[in-house]
Every structure is written in structure tokens, then in C-alpha cells.
Short mmCIF file of C-alpha atoms in Angstrom, two decimals:
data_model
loop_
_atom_site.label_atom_id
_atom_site.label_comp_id
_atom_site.label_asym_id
_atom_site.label_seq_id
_atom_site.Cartn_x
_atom_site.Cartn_y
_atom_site.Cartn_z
CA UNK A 1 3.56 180.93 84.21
CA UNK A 2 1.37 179.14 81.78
CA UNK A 3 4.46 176.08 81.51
CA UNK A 4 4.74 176.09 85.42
CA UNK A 5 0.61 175.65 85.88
CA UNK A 6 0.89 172.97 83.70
CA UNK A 7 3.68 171.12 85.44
CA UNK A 8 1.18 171.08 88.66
CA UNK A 9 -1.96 170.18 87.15
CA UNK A 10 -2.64 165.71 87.69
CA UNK A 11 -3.94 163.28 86.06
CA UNK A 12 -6.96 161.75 87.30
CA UNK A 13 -9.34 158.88 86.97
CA UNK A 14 -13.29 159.47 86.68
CA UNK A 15 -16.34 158.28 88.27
CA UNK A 16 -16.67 154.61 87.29
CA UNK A 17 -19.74 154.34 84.63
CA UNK A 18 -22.54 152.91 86.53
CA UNK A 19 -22.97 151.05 90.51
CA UNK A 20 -18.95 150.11 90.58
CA UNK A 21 -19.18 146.46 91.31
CA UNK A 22 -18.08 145.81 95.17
CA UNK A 23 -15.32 143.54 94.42
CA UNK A 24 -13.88 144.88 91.21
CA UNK A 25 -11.91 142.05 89.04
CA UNK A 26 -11.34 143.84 85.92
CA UNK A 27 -11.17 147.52 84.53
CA UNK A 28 -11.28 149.08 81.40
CA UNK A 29 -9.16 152.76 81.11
CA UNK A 30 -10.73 155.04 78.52
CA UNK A 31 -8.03 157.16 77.14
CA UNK A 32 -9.72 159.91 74.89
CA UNK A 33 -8.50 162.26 71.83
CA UNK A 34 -6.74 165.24 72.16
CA UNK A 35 -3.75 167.43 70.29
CA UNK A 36 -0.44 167.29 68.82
CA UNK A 37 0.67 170.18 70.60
CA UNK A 38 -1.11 172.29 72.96
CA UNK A 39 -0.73 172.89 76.92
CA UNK A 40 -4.11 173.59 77.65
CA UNK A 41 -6.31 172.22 80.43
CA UNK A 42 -8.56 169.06 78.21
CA UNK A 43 -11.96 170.23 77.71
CA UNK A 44 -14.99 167.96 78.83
CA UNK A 45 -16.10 167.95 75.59
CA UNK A 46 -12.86 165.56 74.30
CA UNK A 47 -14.53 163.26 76.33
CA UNK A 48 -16.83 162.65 73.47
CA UNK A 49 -20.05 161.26 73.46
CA UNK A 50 -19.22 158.38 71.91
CA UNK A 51 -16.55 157.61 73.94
CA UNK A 52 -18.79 158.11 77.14
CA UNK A 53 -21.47 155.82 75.16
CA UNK A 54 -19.04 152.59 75.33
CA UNK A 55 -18.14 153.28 78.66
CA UNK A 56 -21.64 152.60 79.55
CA UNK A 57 -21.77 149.70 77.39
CA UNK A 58 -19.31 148.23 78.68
CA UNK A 59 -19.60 148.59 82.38
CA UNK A 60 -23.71 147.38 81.93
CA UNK A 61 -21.69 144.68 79.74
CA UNK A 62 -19.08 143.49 82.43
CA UNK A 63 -21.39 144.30 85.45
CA UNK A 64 -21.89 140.73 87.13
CA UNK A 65 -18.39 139.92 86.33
CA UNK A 66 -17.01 142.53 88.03
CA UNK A 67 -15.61 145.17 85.72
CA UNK A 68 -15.44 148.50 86.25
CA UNK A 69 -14.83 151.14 83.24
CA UNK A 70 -13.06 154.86 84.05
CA UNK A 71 -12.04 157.39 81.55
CA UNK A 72 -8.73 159.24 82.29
CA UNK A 73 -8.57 163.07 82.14
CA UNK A 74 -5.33 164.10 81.43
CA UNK A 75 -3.11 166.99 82.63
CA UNK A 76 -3.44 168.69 79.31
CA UNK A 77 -4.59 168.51 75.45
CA UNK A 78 -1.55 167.72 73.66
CA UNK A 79 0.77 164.99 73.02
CA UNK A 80 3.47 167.29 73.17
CA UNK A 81 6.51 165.64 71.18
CA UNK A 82 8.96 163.34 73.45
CA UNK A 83 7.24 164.63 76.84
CA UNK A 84 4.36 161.94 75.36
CA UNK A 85 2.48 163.77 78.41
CA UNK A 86 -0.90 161.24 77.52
CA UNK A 87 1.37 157.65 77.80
CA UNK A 88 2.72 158.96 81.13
CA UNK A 89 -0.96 159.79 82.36
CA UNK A 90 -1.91 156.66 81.22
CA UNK A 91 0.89 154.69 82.94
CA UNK A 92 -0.11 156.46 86.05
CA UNK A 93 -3.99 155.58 85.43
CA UNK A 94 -2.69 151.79 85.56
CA UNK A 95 -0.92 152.10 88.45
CA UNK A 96 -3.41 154.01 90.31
CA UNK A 97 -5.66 151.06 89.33
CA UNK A 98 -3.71 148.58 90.94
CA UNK A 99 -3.30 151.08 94.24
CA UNK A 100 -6.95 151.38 94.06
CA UNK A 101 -8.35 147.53 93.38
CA UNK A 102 -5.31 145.25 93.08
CA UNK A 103 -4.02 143.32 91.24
CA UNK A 104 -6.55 142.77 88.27
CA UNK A 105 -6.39 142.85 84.42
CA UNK A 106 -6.75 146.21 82.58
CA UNK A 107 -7.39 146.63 78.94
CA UNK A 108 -5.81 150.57 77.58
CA UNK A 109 -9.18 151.75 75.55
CA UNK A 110 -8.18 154.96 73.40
CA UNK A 111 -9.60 156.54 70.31
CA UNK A 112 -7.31 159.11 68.59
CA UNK A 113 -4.29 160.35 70.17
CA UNK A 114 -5.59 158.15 73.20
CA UNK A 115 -4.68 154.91 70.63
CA UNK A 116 -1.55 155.70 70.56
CA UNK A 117 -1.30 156.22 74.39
CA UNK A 118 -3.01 153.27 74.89
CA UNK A 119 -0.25 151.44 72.35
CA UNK A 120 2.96 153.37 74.38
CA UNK A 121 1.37 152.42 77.61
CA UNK A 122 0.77 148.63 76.89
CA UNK A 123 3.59 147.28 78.11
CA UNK A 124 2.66 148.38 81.82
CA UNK A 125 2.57 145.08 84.07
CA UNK A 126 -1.36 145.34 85.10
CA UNK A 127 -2.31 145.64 81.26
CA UNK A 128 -3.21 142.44 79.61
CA UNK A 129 -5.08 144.03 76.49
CA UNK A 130 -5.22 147.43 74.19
CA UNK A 131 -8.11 148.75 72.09
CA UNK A 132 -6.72 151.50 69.71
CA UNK A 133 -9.62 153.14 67.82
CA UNK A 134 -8.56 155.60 64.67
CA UNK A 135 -5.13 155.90 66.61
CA UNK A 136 -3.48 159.13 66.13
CA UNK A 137 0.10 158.02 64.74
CA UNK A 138 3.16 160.09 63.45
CA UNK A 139 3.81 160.32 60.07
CA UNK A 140 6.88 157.62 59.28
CA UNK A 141 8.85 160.29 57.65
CA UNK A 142 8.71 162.93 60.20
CA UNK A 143 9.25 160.28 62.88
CA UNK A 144 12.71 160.09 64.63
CA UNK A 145 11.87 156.53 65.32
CA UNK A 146 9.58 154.44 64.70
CA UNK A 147 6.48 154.16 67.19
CA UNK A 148 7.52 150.85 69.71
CA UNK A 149 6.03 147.79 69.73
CA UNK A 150 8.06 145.18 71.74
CA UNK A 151 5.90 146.52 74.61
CA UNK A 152 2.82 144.81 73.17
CA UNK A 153 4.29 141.31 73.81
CA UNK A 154 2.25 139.19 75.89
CA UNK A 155 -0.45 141.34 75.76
CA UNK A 156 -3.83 141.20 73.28
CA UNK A 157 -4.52 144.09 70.67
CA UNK A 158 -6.99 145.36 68.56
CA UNK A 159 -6.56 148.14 66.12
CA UNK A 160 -10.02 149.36 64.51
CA UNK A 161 -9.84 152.17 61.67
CA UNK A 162 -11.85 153.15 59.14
CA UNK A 163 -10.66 153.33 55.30
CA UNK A 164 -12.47 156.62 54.77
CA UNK A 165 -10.62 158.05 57.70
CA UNK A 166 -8.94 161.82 56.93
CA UNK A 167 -7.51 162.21 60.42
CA UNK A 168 -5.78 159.95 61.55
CA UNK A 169 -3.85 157.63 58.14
CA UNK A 170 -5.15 154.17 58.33
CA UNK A 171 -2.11 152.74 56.99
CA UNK A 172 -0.19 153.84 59.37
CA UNK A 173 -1.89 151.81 61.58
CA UNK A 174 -1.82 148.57 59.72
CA UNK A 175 2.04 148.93 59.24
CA UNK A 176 2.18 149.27 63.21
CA UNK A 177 -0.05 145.83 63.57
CA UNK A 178 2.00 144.58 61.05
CA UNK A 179 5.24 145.26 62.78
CA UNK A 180 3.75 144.41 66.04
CA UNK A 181 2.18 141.14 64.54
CA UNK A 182 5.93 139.72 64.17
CA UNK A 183 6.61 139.73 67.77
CA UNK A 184 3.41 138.87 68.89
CA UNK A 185 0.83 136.82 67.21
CA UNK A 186 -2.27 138.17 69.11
CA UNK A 187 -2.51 140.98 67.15
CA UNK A 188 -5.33 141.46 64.95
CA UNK A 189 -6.93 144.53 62.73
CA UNK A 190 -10.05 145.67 61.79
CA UNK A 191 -10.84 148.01 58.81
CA UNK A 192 -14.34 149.62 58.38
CA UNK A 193 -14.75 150.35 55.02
CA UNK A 194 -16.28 153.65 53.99
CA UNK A 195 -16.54 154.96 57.56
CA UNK A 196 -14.47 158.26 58.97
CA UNK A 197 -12.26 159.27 61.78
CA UNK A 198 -14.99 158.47 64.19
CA UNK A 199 -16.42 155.53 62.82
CA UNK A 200 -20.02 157.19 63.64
CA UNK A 201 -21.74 155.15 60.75
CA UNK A 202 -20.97 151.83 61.94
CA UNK A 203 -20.62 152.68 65.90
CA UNK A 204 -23.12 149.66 66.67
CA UNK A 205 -20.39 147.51 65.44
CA UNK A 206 -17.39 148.83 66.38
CA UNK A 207 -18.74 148.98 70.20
CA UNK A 208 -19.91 145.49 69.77
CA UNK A 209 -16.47 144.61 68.42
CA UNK A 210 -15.27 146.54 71.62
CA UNK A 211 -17.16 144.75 74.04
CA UNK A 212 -16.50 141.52 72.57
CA UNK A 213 -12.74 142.04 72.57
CA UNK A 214 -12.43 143.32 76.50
CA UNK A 215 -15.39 140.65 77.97
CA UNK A 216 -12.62 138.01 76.45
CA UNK A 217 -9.43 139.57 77.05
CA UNK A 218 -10.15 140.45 80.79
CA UNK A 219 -12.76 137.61 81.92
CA UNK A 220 -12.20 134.68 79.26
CA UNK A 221 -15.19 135.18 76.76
CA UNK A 222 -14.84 133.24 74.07
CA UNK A 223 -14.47 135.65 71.13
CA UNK A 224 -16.77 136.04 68.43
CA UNK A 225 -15.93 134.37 65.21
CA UNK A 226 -14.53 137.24 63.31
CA UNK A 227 -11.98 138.02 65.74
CA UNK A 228 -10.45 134.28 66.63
CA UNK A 229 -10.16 134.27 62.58
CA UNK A 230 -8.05 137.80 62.73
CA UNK A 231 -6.25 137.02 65.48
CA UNK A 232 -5.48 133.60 64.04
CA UNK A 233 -4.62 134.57 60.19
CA UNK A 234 -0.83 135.63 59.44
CA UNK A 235 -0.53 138.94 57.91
CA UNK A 236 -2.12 140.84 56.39
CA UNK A 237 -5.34 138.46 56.34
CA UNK A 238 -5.59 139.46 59.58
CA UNK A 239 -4.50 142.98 59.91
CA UNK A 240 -7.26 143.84 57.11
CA UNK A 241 -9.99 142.15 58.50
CA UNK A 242 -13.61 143.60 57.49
CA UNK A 243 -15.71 144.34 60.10
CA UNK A 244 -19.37 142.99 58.75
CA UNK A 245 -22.13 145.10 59.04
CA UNK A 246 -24.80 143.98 62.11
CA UNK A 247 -21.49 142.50 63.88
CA UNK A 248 -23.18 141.49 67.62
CA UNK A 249 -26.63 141.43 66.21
CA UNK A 250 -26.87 137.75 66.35
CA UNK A 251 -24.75 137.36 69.98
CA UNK A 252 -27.72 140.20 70.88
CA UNK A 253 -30.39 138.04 69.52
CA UNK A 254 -29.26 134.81 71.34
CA UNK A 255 -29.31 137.01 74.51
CA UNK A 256 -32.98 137.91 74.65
CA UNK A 257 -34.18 134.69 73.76
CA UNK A 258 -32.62 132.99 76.71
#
């Protein structure tokens, strides 16, 4: 019984953060954490505050250019093994944005196990970017294959994980970037050194990093400094790349004095 009300249960989108621009022209899919293994129905609460916080950075961010930001609920908590139930939910979430607003870019946003959904799911045709944050990744070892990459080409990544981080193994995630970097070269990663699985002590700078990213993936922003030089370096210059403290602080600065 439990199995068969799982089967029926959808994914679905959320309200859009913010007034949802009237003609949208780019949209940012916030895939959150969950579980190796579980059925369950996803609590509110994996939506975490954090999570919900650069949503609503980034939609006051992207406002006049047209961007609107949605997290996806999934069917249930876990990644289940090879049903990969949170990359199928997140497939769907891109296609129901094209059904819903066209054809316009969409950068994959996911912390946790949503990284690695967003990293399975980037090779959908409407993505053009993916954000992994502290992505959840198998153990190499225990792996019957290693995680993909060729569906990254073409598209723009970002990887952001903190060295302190017991969760989720940073270096799994640089040998991912790394692998990905050799089939395409706009692949970049960002280590923040002494922070945890939720990167709560530098958030100001990993969201600014975040906004930065999707403002130039989606609409053309010229990137901040740090992140033309990671995208630019060969490995593993940049696929170790230091995120500075006060990262944004001067782009913020610049901002109110105009």
C-alpha cells in the first residue's frame, strides 16, 4: 500500500518567490536535500531556510530582468538507488517550465542530494546552467558506475563545498568537476574553507556567489572576477578555487552608491 501511494503522489513546482514577473525570460529550479533511501512524503521543513533565503535573493535579484525562481517538491524523500526518483522530478520541473513560460533558460539550483539531481538533470534541453551546493554524491567504491557527466556539455556549472563538510565528501565533488572539466571547460569549483555541510558561516558569500553565477548564466552578467578566473584556469586551479571572505561586498557597495 505504502509502495502503491507513492507511485501516485507528483511532483510539483511552488509559488514563484515574490510578484512573478509578467513576461518571464529566465527561471531558476531549487532542488532541495533529502535521503538516500526513504519513501516518505518530503517534509516542508527540507525546504530549508536557507534554501528559501536564496530563492528570495534571487528572484528580488533577477526581478526587472525577468526571472522567476521555484523550488520543486518532490514525490518523496529519498534518492532511492537507480529509480533516481529526485533527477526524474527534476527533469519533469524543466519541462513543466517550458509548458508553463516557453522556451527560456533554466539554471538546476540544488544543495545536497538536490546537487546531484541538479548534476543528473543537466543535460535537459531548457537547462543552460547547474548550481550544485554540498552535493550529495555516492561513494566511488560502492558506485556501480561512476556518476555521468557528458550531460554537462554545453552547459555552465558551479560546484560550491565546504572543506569542513562531514556530510556530503568534498572530494568527491572535485573529482566529478574534474572529470566533467575534460569535456567541458566551463566548469569551475569553489571550496569554502573551514565551513560545514551547510555552509551557514559564510552563507553571505556563497549566495552572492549564487546570484552572481545565475544573473550571468541566464541574462549575460558579466561575472565577477573570481569566477571568470575559475572558470578560465585548467585543473585543479580552478576546481579549488577559494571563495574570499566579503565576496559581493564590493559589487553591493557599487550598487548603493549609484
Amino acid at each position: 500500500m505504502a509502495e502503491h501511494s507513492t507511485s501516485l503522489r507528483r511532483a510539483r513546482l511552488g509559488r514563484a518567490f515574490g510578484p512573478e514577473p509578467t513576461a518571464v525570460s529566465g527561471v531558476v529550479l531549487l532542488l532541495p536535500g533529502g535521503e538516500e533511501t526513504s519513501s516518505r512524503r518530503p517534509s516542508p521543513l527540507r525546504t530549508t531556510t536557507s534554501l528559501r533565503t536564496l530563492g528570495r535573493r534571487l528572484a528580488r535579484a533577477g526581478q526587472s530582468e525577468g526571472l522567476a525562481v521555484h523550488v520543486v517538491h518532490y514525490r518523496c524523500r529519498g534518492w532511492n538507488g537507480s529509480a533516481a526518483l529526485p533527477f526524474h522530478d527534476a527533469l519533469w520541473a524543466a519541462d513543466e517550465v517550458v509548458r508553463r513560460y516557453g522556451d527560456v533558460p533554466v539554471c538546476l539550483a540544488g544543495v545536497d542530494m538536490g546537487g546531484r539531481a541538479a548534476l543528473h538533470a543537466g543535460g535537459h534541453e531548457a537547462v543552460n546552467s547547474v548550481l550544485a551546493l554540498a552535493p550529495w554524491l555516492p561513494e566511488e567504491d560502492m558506485a556501480a558506475e561512476p556518476e555521468p557527466v557528458k550531460q554537462l556539455a554545453g552547459r555552465q556549472v558551479l560546484i560550491v563545498h565546504g572543506t569542513n563538510d562531514q556530510r556530503t565528501d568534498p572530494e568527491l565533488s572535485f573529482r566529478l568537476a574534474a572529470r566533467a572539466k575534460k569535456a567541458n571547460r566551463d566548469v569551475c569549483r569553489f571550496e569554502v574553507h573551514s565551513a560545514g555541510h551547510t555552509l551557514h558561516s559564510h552563507r553571505a558569500e556563497v549566495h552572492a556567489l549564487a546570484e552572481d553565477f545565475t544573473l550571468g548564466t541566464l541574462f549575460g552578467h558579466r561575472f565577477a572576477r573570481p569566477v571568470e578566473d575559475a572558470l578560465a584556469a585548467p585543473p585543479p586551479l580552478g576546481l579549488r578555487m577559494p571563495l574570499a571572505a566579503g565576496f559581493g561586498e564590493r559589487k553591493k557597495k557599487a550598487t548603493r552608491k549609484r
